[in-house]
Short mmCIF file of C-alpha atoms in Angstrom, two decimals:
data_model
loop_
_atom_site.label_atom_id
_atom_site.label_comp_id
_atom_site.label_asym_id
_atom_site.label_seq_id
_atom_site.Cartn_x
_atom_site.Cartn_y
_atom_site.Cartn_z
CA MET A 138 115.91 155.31 75.60
CA ALA A 139 116.09 152.90 78.15
CA ARG A 140 117.42 149.33 77.46
CA ARG A 141 115.37 146.92 77.75
CA ARG A 142 116.80 143.73 79.59
CA ILE A 143 116.54 140.60 77.88
CA GLY A 144 116.35 136.78 79.62
CA PRO A 145 114.45 134.51 81.15
CA GLU A 146 112.41 137.46 82.60
CA ARG A 147 110.95 138.71 79.55
CA ALA A 148 109.63 134.26 78.88
CA GLU A 149 106.06 134.13 78.38
CA GLN A 150 104.14 131.38 80.17
CA GLY A 151 103.45 128.27 78.09
CA PRO A 152 102.16 124.49 78.73
CA LYS A 153 104.26 122.16 80.59
CA PRO A 154 106.56 121.31 77.82
CA LEU A 155 106.52 117.20 76.68
CA ARG A 156 109.58 116.49 76.62
CA PRO A 157 110.57 116.07 80.12
CA VAL A 158 106.82 113.75 80.85
CA LEU A 159 108.44 111.75 77.87
CA LEU A 160 111.86 111.36 79.66
CA THR A 161 110.22 110.32 82.51
CA VAL A 162 107.94 107.51 81.25
CA ALA A 163 110.95 106.20 79.10
CA ALA A 164 112.95 106.12 82.68
CA ILE A 165 110.20 104.60 83.96
CA LEU A 166 109.68 101.89 81.63
CA LEU A 167 113.55 101.35 81.46
CA ILE A 168 113.74 100.28 84.56
CA ALA A 169 110.91 98.49 84.73
CA ALA A 170 112.27 96.77 82.09
CA ALA A 171 115.63 96.23 83.97
CA GLY A 172 113.75 94.76 86.71
CA LEU A 173 112.60 92.78 84.95
CA ALA A 174 115.28 91.17 83.99
CA VAL A 175 116.83 90.42 87.25
CA VAL A 176 114.10 88.68 88.15
CA ARG A 177 114.40 86.82 84.79
CA LEU A 178 118.10 86.01 85.56
CA VAL A 179 117.24 84.73 89.11
CA SER A 180 114.18 83.35 88.20
CA PRO A 181 110.71 84.05 89.30
CA HIS A 182 109.20 84.11 93.31
CA ALA A 183 106.04 82.73 94.34
CA THR A 184 105.00 82.69 97.66
CA LEU A 185 101.67 80.11 99.00
CA ARG A 186 100.02 80.41 101.80
CA ILE A 187 99.02 77.33 103.67
CA ALA A 188 96.25 76.38 106.15
CA GLU A 189 97.98 74.17 108.37
CA GLY A 190 94.74 72.56 110.09
CA PRO A 191 94.03 71.59 114.03
CA PRO A 192 97.62 70.95 115.46
CA GLY A 193 98.78 67.20 115.89
CA SER A 194 96.13 66.15 113.06
CA PRO A 195 97.48 63.47 110.31
CA ALA A 196 96.37 66.14 107.64
CA HIS A 197 98.38 69.03 109.79
CA ARG A 198 101.33 66.04 109.62
CA LEU A 199 100.81 65.93 106.10
CA ILE A 200 100.29 69.32 105.16
CA ILE A 201 103.78 70.15 106.87
CA SER A 202 105.57 67.58 104.88
CA PHE A 203 104.09 68.84 101.39
CA ALA A 204 105.10 72.56 102.42
CA ALA A 205 108.79 71.00 103.62
CA ALA A 206 108.69 68.74 100.00
CA LEU A 207 107.72 72.21 98.06
CA SER A 208 110.24 74.29 99.52
CA GLN A 209 113.32 71.61 98.69
CA GLN A 210 111.64 70.84 95.71
CA HIS A 211 111.91 75.09 94.59
CA PRO A 212 113.93 76.89 96.79
CA ARG A 213 112.48 80.52 95.20
CA LEU A 214 108.95 79.64 96.61
CA VAL A 215 108.42 80.73 99.54
CA VAL A 216 106.08 78.42 101.53
CA LYS A 217 103.91 80.61 104.55
CA PRO A 218 101.98 78.45 106.72
CA VAL A 219 98.04 79.97 108.28
CA GLU A 220 97.38 79.01 111.70
CA THR A 221 93.83 77.51 111.41
CA SER A 222 92.59 75.91 114.70
CA ASP A 223 90.09 73.35 113.09
CA LEU A 224 89.14 72.44 110.28
CA THR A 225 85.72 75.29 109.86
CA ALA A 226 88.94 77.76 110.35
CA SER A 227 90.62 76.56 107.31
CA ALA A 228 87.77 76.80 104.77
CA GLN A 229 87.31 80.04 106.11
CA ALA A 230 91.05 81.28 104.87
CA ILE A 231 90.52 79.88 101.59
CA GLU A 232 87.33 82.16 101.42
CA THR A 233 88.23 85.48 102.67
CA HIS A 234 91.57 84.29 100.18
CA LYS A 235 93.85 84.36 103.54
CA ALA A 236 95.01 81.30 102.34
CA ASP A 237 96.04 79.68 99.44
CA LEU A 238 95.78 75.87 99.98
CA ALA A 239 93.62 74.32 102.70
CA ILE A 240 92.93 70.48 103.43
CA ILE A 241 89.39 70.41 103.26
CA ARG A 242 87.58 67.44 104.42
CA SER A 243 83.94 67.01 102.21
CA ASP A 244 81.61 66.54 104.59
CA ALA A 245 82.81 68.83 106.82
CA ALA A 246 82.87 73.10 106.40
CA VAL A 247 83.41 73.41 102.83
CA PRO A 248 84.64 76.83 101.09
CA ALA A 249 82.18 78.16 98.49
CA ASN A 250 84.80 79.24 96.57
CA GLY A 251 87.14 75.59 97.35
CA ALA A 252 88.17 74.08 94.06
CA THR A 253 90.05 70.42 94.38
CA ILE A 254 93.71 70.36 93.62
CA ALA A 255 94.02 66.73 94.73
CA ILE A 256 93.11 63.67 96.79
CA LEU A 257 94.69 63.36 99.72
CA ARG A 258 92.95 60.26 101.40
CA ARG A 259 89.43 59.10 102.03
CA ASP A 260 88.30 57.66 104.67
CA VAL A 261 85.32 55.45 105.76
CA VAL A 262 82.73 55.97 107.91
CA ALA A 263 83.44 53.16 109.69
CA VAL A 264 80.27 51.91 112.21
CA VAL A 265 82.11 49.08 114.18
CA THR A 266 80.55 46.69 116.65
CA SER A 267 81.13 43.82 118.84
CA ALA A 268 80.77 40.22 117.56
CA LYS A 269 78.24 38.82 119.00
CA SER A 270 76.58 42.93 118.61
CA PRO A 271 72.75 42.96 117.76
CA ILE A 272 72.94 46.05 115.84
CA GLU A 273 73.29 44.31 112.09
CA LYS A 274 72.32 47.58 109.86
CA ILE A 275 72.70 51.36 109.85
CA SER A 276 69.07 51.60 110.61
CA ASP A 277 69.32 48.62 113.89
CA LEU A 278 70.91 52.21 115.56
CA ALA A 279 67.63 54.07 116.52
CA ASP A 280 67.41 55.01 120.41
CA LYS A 281 70.94 53.96 120.75
CA THR A 282 74.05 54.89 122.70
CA ILE A 283 76.39 55.10 119.46
CA GLY A 284 80.35 55.70 121.31
CA LEU A 285 82.83 58.98 119.43
CA VAL A 286 86.62 58.76 119.76
CA GLU A 287 87.44 62.35 121.61
CA GLY A 288 89.65 64.18 119.48
CA PRO A 289 89.69 67.70 117.44
CA LEU A 290 87.16 66.07 114.71
CA GLN A 291 84.94 65.04 117.30
CA ALA A 292 82.12 67.25 116.10
CA TYR A 293 82.32 66.52 112.50
CA ASN A 294 81.86 63.36 113.34
CA SER A 295 79.50 63.53 114.87
CA ALA A 296 77.89 65.55 112.54
CA ALA A 297 78.51 63.01 109.95
CA LEU A 298 76.75 60.82 112.15
CA ASP A 299 73.49 63.09 112.34
CA VAL A 300 73.29 63.32 108.29
CA ILE A 301 73.81 59.07 107.80
CA LEU A 302 70.58 59.07 110.46
CA SER A 303 68.88 61.43 108.18
CA PHE A 304 68.92 59.09 105.15
CA TYR A 305 67.11 56.99 107.28
CA ASP A 306 64.92 59.08 109.12
CA ILE A 307 66.00 58.45 112.05
CA PRO A 308 65.85 61.88 114.20
CA PRO A 309 69.62 62.64 115.35
CA GLN A 310 68.28 63.35 118.87
CA SER A 311 66.92 59.83 119.22
CA VAL A 312 70.88 58.28 118.93
CA ARG A 313 72.68 59.16 122.08
CA ARG A 314 76.38 59.99 122.16
CA LEU A 315 79.41 59.30 124.14
CA VAL A 316 82.84 60.99 123.42
CA LEU A 317 85.85 58.91 125.29
CA PRO A 318 89.04 58.31 125.11
CA LEU A 319 90.44 56.00 122.68
CA ALA A 320 91.33 53.86 125.74
CA GLU A 321 88.50 53.88 126.74
CA VAL A 322 86.17 52.98 124.27
CA GLY A 323 86.71 48.86 123.88
CA HIS A 324 85.75 48.82 127.44
CA ALA A 325 82.43 50.92 126.92
CA VAL A 326 81.69 48.46 124.34
CA ALA A 327 82.42 45.42 125.98
CA ASP A 328 80.25 47.08 129.37
CA ARG A 329 77.26 48.05 126.90
CA ARG A 330 77.50 51.33 127.56
CA ILE A 331 77.79 52.36 124.28
CA GLY A 332 75.88 49.54 121.11
CA ALA A 333 78.35 50.86 118.49
CA VAL A 334 81.61 53.07 117.52
CA LEU A 335 81.98 55.72 114.76
CA ALA A 336 84.73 55.85 113.76
CA ILE A 337 86.31 57.56 110.49
CA GLY A 338 89.86 57.14 109.33
CA PRO A 339 92.06 55.70 105.91
CA ILE A 340 91.91 52.58 105.11
CA GLY A 341 95.61 51.65 107.13
CA PRO A 342 96.93 53.02 110.32
CA GLY A 343 94.19 55.58 111.95
CA ASP A 344 91.02 55.89 113.55
CA VAL A 345 89.25 53.10 112.45
CA VAL A 346 92.17 50.78 112.87
CA ASP A 347 92.39 52.01 116.29
CA VAL A 348 89.12 51.85 117.32
CA VAL A 349 88.66 47.84 115.97
CA ALA A 350 91.82 46.90 117.70
CA ALA A 351 90.25 48.33 121.32
CA VAL A 352 86.69 46.43 120.43
CA LYS A 353 88.53 43.19 119.85
CA ALA A 354 91.18 43.24 122.97
CA ALA A 355 88.21 44.44 125.53
CA THR A 356 85.74 42.09 123.58
CA ARG A 357 87.78 38.92 122.90
CA GLY A 358 86.26 38.66 119.31
CA ALA A 359 86.91 40.21 115.88
CA PRO A 360 84.46 43.41 115.41
CA LYS A 361 81.79 44.09 112.86
CA ILE A 362 81.60 46.99 110.04
CA LEU A 363 78.41 47.84 109.21
CA ALA A 364 77.62 47.47 105.69
CA VAL A 365 75.82 50.48 104.22
CA ASP A 366 74.39 48.84 101.22
CA GLU A 367 72.20 52.28 100.21
CA ALA A 368 75.73 54.10 99.73
CA ASP A 369 74.87 54.63 96.53
CA ALA A 370 71.35 56.82 96.85
CA ILE A 371 73.35 58.62 100.12
CA ASN A 372 75.85 59.81 97.57
CA LYS A 373 73.20 61.12 95.48
CA ARG A 374 71.89 62.82 98.08
CA PHE A 375 74.39 64.10 100.43
CA PRO A 376 77.56 64.86 97.20
CA ALA A 377 80.20 64.85 100.06
CA PHE A 378 79.96 61.20 101.09
CA GLU A 379 81.53 58.71 98.57
CA SER A 380 80.37 55.01 98.15
CA ILE A 381 83.56 52.91 98.73
CA ASP A 382 84.09 49.37 98.54
CA VAL A 383 86.21 48.31 101.38
CA PRO A 384 88.10 44.81 101.04
CA ALA A 385 88.29 41.78 103.69
CA GLY A 386 91.26 42.33 106.45
CA ALA A 387 91.48 46.25 105.58
CA PHE A 388 91.68 47.04 109.21
CA LYS A 389 92.77 43.44 110.85
CA GLY A 390 94.11 41.21 109.19
CA ARG A 391 93.78 38.46 111.74
CA PRO A 392 91.32 37.60 112.30
CA PRO A 393 90.27 39.78 109.61
CA THR A 394 87.80 42.93 110.33
CA PRO A 395 85.88 43.05 108.37
CA ASP A 396 85.73 39.16 107.38
CA ASP A 397 84.16 39.86 103.90
CA THR A 398 84.25 43.35 101.22
CA VAL A 399 81.53 45.43 102.63
CA THR A 400 80.36 48.48 101.03
CA ALA A 401 80.55 51.69 103.00
CA LEU A 402 80.32 55.52 103.17
CA ALA A 403 83.89 57.29 102.60
CA VAL A 404 84.77 60.92 103.06
CA THR A 405 87.94 62.39 101.32
CA TYR A 406 90.47 65.12 102.55
CA ARG A 407 91.24 67.07 100.14
CA LEU A 408 94.12 70.04 98.83
CA VAL A 409 91.67 72.85 98.06
CA ALA A 410 92.53 76.09 96.79
CA PRO A 411 90.22 79.30 95.79
CA ASN A 412 88.79 78.76 92.08
CA SER A 413 90.31 82.16 91.35
CA MET A 414 93.57 80.88 92.20
CA LEU A 415 95.18 81.07 88.23
CA ASP A 416 94.73 77.53 85.94
CA ILE A 417 99.20 77.65 85.58
CA VAL A 418 99.45 77.72 89.79
CA ALA A 419 97.35 75.70 90.29
CA GLY A 420 98.17 72.82 88.00
CA ALA A 421 101.76 73.63 88.92
CA ILE A 422 100.49 72.78 92.57
CA ALA A 423 99.40 69.57 91.34
CA GLN A 424 102.39 68.80 89.26
CA SER A 425 104.48 69.23 92.57
CA LEU A 426 102.26 67.18 94.88
CA PHE A 427 102.11 64.34 92.92
CA ALA A 428 106.25 64.54 91.97
CA ALA A 429 106.59 64.62 95.74
CA LYS A 430 104.53 61.75 96.79
CA THR A 431 107.22 59.33 96.95
CA ARG A 432 109.27 61.68 99.41
CA LEU A 433 105.59 62.62 101.11
CA MET A 434 104.94 58.16 102.02
CA GLN A 435 108.62 58.00 103.42
CA ILE A 436 107.27 60.81 106.46
CA SER A 437 103.83 59.79 106.33
CA PRO A 438 102.25 56.77 104.93
CA LEU A 439 99.00 58.47 104.54
CA ALA A 440 100.73 60.04 101.47
CA ALA A 441 100.15 56.51 99.57
CA GLN A 442 96.57 57.61 99.18
CA ILE A 443 97.36 60.70 97.18
CA GLU A 444 95.74 60.44 94.07
CA ALA A 445 94.54 62.77 91.07
CA PRO A 446 90.67 64.11 91.29
CA ASP A 447 88.40 62.39 88.10
CA THR A 448 88.22 65.38 85.60
CA ASP A 449 84.88 63.92 84.88
CA ASP A 450 83.29 64.49 87.93
CA LYS A 451 80.75 66.45 88.30
CA ASN A 452 80.57 66.48 92.13
CA PRO A 453 79.41 69.59 93.30
CA VAL A 454 81.19 69.65 96.19
CA LEU A 455 84.71 71.23 95.70
CA PRO A 456 84.69 70.49 92.03
CA VAL A 457 88.19 70.01 90.24
CA HIS A 458 90.13 73.20 89.72
CA PRO A 459 90.26 73.65 86.02
CA GLY A 460 93.82 74.44 86.07
CA VAL A 461 94.61 70.74 87.53
CA ALA A 462 91.87 69.41 85.32
CA ALA A 463 94.29 71.02 82.31
CA PHE A 464 97.12 69.60 83.76
CA LEU A 465 95.93 65.89 84.14
CA GLU A 466 94.41 65.72 80.67
CA ASN A 467 97.23 67.41 78.33
CA GLY A 468 100.77 66.47 80.35
CA ALA A 469 102.61 67.95 82.67
CA GLN A 470 104.37 71.36 82.08
CA SER A 471 106.22 72.81 85.14
CA PHE A 472 105.16 76.02 86.07
CA PHE A 473 107.81 77.71 86.45
CA ASP A 474 108.82 77.02 83.37
CA LYS A 475 105.68 78.79 82.19
CA PHE A 476 105.67 81.58 84.87
CA GLN A 477 109.48 82.83 83.48
CA GLU A 478 107.89 81.73 79.94
CA TYR A 479 105.43 84.39 80.86
CA PHE A 480 107.59 86.71 82.53
CA TYR A 481 109.82 86.85 79.55
CA MET A 482 106.32 87.85 77.49
CA GLY A 483 105.80 90.19 79.80
CA GLY A 484 109.41 91.64 79.52
CA MET A 485 109.29 91.61 76.08
CA ALA A 486 106.45 93.80 75.64
CA LEU A 487 107.44 95.98 77.78
CA SER A 488 110.56 96.57 76.07
CA ALA A 489 108.36 96.69 72.77
CA VAL A 490 106.40 99.81 74.78
CA GLY A 491 109.76 100.91 75.64
CA SER A 492 111.01 101.20 72.10
CA VAL A 493 108.32 102.82 71.05
CA VAL A 494 108.41 105.54 73.31
CA ALA A 495 112.09 106.16 72.81
CA ILE A 496 111.35 106.15 69.54
CA VAL A 497 108.30 108.61 69.29
CA ILE A 498 111.49 110.29 71.88
CA SER A 499 114.27 110.38 69.30
CA ARG A 500 111.68 112.21 66.16
CA PHE A 501 110.52 114.87 68.42
CA SER A 502 114.19 115.53 69.64
CA ASN A 503 115.38 115.20 66.34
CA ARG A 504 112.49 117.94 65.32
CA LYS A 505 113.62 119.97 68.33
CA SER A 506 117.51 119.57 67.30
CA ARG A 507 116.15 121.59 64.23
CA GLU A 508 114.11 123.92 65.77
CA GLU A 509 116.55 124.95 68.20
CA MET A 510 119.80 124.94 65.02
CA GLY A 511 117.04 127.60 62.83
CA ARG A 512 116.99 129.54 65.85
CA ILE A 513 120.44 129.72 66.49
CA GLU A 514 120.84 130.11 62.86
CA ARG A 515 118.34 133.18 63.05
CA LEU A 516 120.20 134.41 66.66
CA VAL A 517 123.02 134.80 63.93
CA GLY A 518 121.21 136.50 61.06
CA ILE A 519 120.48 139.60 63.88
CA ALA A 520 123.46 139.90 64.99
CA ASP A 521 124.45 140.26 60.90
CA GLU A 522 121.25 143.33 60.73
CA ALA A 523 121.86 144.86 63.50
CA LEU A 524 125.53 145.77 62.35
CA ARG A 525 124.63 146.79 59.00
CA THR A 526 121.56 149.07 60.56
CA ARG A 527 121.55 152.48 61.09
CA ASP A 528 117.96 152.94 62.28
CA LEU A 529 117.22 152.74 65.89
CA GLY A 530 113.75 151.86 65.58
CA GLN A 531 114.98 148.58 63.66
CA LEU A 532 117.30 147.78 66.58
CA GLU A 533 114.45 147.77 68.71
CA GLN A 534 112.54 145.31 66.51
CA LEU A 535 115.67 142.80 66.41
CA GLU A 536 115.78 143.09 70.41
CA THR A 537 112.00 142.15 70.70
CA GLU A 538 113.18 139.29 68.43
CA LEU A 539 115.97 138.44 70.08
CA ALA A 540 113.32 138.54 73.28
CA GLY A 541 111.46 136.12 72.19
CA ILE A 542 113.67 133.49 70.97
CA VAL A 543 114.93 134.04 74.24
CA ALA A 544 111.24 133.01 76.11
CA TRP A 545 110.82 130.20 73.65
CA PHE A 546 114.40 128.58 75.01
CA VAL A 547 113.56 128.84 78.26
CA ARG A 548 110.22 127.00 77.66
CA THR A 549 111.11 124.06 75.45
CA ASN A 550 114.21 123.76 77.80
CA PRO A 551 113.94 124.65 81.19
CA GLY A 552 117.33 124.03 83.86
CA ALA A 553 119.36 123.33 80.75
CA GLU A 554 122.14 125.18 79.46
CA GLY A 555 122.46 126.63 75.91
CA GLY A 556 125.71 125.28 74.67
CA GLY A 557 125.52 127.19 71.47
CA PHE A 558 122.78 129.09 71.53
CA SER A 559 124.27 130.65 74.52
CA VAL A 560 127.04 131.72 71.63
CA GLY A 561 124.56 132.86 69.23
CA LEU A 562 122.66 134.75 72.37
CA THR A 563 125.56 136.03 73.30
CA HIS A 564 127.02 137.41 70.27
CA ALA A 565 123.64 138.58 68.50
CA ARG A 566 122.96 140.73 72.00
CA TYR A 567 126.48 141.91 71.86
CA ALA A 568 126.05 143.18 68.36
CA ILE A 569 122.88 144.87 68.97
CA ASP A 570 124.42 146.64 72.13
CA ARG A 571 127.34 148.08 69.82
CA GLN A 572 125.39 148.74 67.10
CA ARG A 573 123.11 150.81 69.70
CA ARG A 574 126.19 152.70 71.40
CA SER A 575 127.58 153.37 67.95
CA ILE A 576 124.35 155.18 66.85
CA LEU A 577 124.30 157.07 69.67
CA ARG A 578 128.03 158.56 69.44
CA GLU A 579 127.20 159.01 66.34
CA GLY A 580 124.15 161.37 67.14
CA GLY A 581 126.00 163.27 70.11
CA ARG A 582 128.46 164.08 67.75
CA GLY A 583 126.12 165.81 64.95
CA ALA A 584 124.48 167.46 67.94
CA SER A 585 127.84 169.32 69.43
CA GLU A 586 129.34 169.70 65.64
CA GLU A 587 125.52 171.93 64.60
CA PRO A 588 126.42 176.07 64.74
CA ALA A 589 125.04 177.93 67.79
#
């Protein structure tokens, strides 16, 4: 009788066991939890991409200073500058999510998805004339030549002039523009090559102060700043412009320019983020900026004008980011502390998931252990039955059962060494083989003793 081999070759092909999959999932979760724990210990890192703006502009200098202050305040915050050639490029960087922060001027290119983090400064839109100029109000600019200071913002300033002229029904093309270096502006006014100068700048050091000084030096008189009595109405039609009261002497102290408080228009420079930025991140950036204001003032006097946006302002142009509004209304809480809380909660959640999986695996393993122990006990039983039987047919049945147990073990424990199972298997196999040889020997002797 041919002997039947007992081993993996007899194993039946079954579905892929669940145990290795669960073990792999558990390992991944444990590794993830360990990684989160390490990050928790060293504190989180974050990267902010900041559009720098036109090189050499006040906005560029301010953003560089703010980036340095942020890095110093939060050493694990990576500030990555994004080069942009002008305000339009900065707005596009926000719209395309290539930058997380940018300085935007409210009347220039405004990103459709932009939201205000902070007001960096308000720039007065000043129309400067000589003391003896016949131009007394904005409507007098029709058919005149206006000077613009040469620089990276000259195109935006010219566009602002177009908007203002349109409010007074003055065709923009009827007002000629002459772009001049600052050094030539005063002489152009004195020579009457231009009737007025449009300058946009802060109350303090900046373009308006420089233009006023140049005109005063060339004309030997205190320049005038044209009042815009319709500023509130212009604001309602063109929300990018605000009404502002310019105090006497704001641009020149002696003699004071203006000589009395005048109402004018202003545009705002704002630190802007995409409105998709997480509220907690936006609030933390605002908090960091306001906390760094004193330090920034030591680097740039313009930082003194940094202010929180009005949370009640319903201006559709660059509305206040909800995260900043929440920070201003509810008080300060460090983003990085809050971020760590979220990280900790996330780690706890992953840990809980890992624990559940571990419990499932443990129960599954216990069930498998009990099942394996039952199979080992059956191997011992097979050995006992084999040693008691004298029937080759019964031995054949026991060998078939043994092959099935081996197939089960190979299928459920691929690549594993049997341990106790191997001992039981060897014992059962030996018992079957021994009893078969014994039966066959006795059968041989009986045949040889029969009479011929």
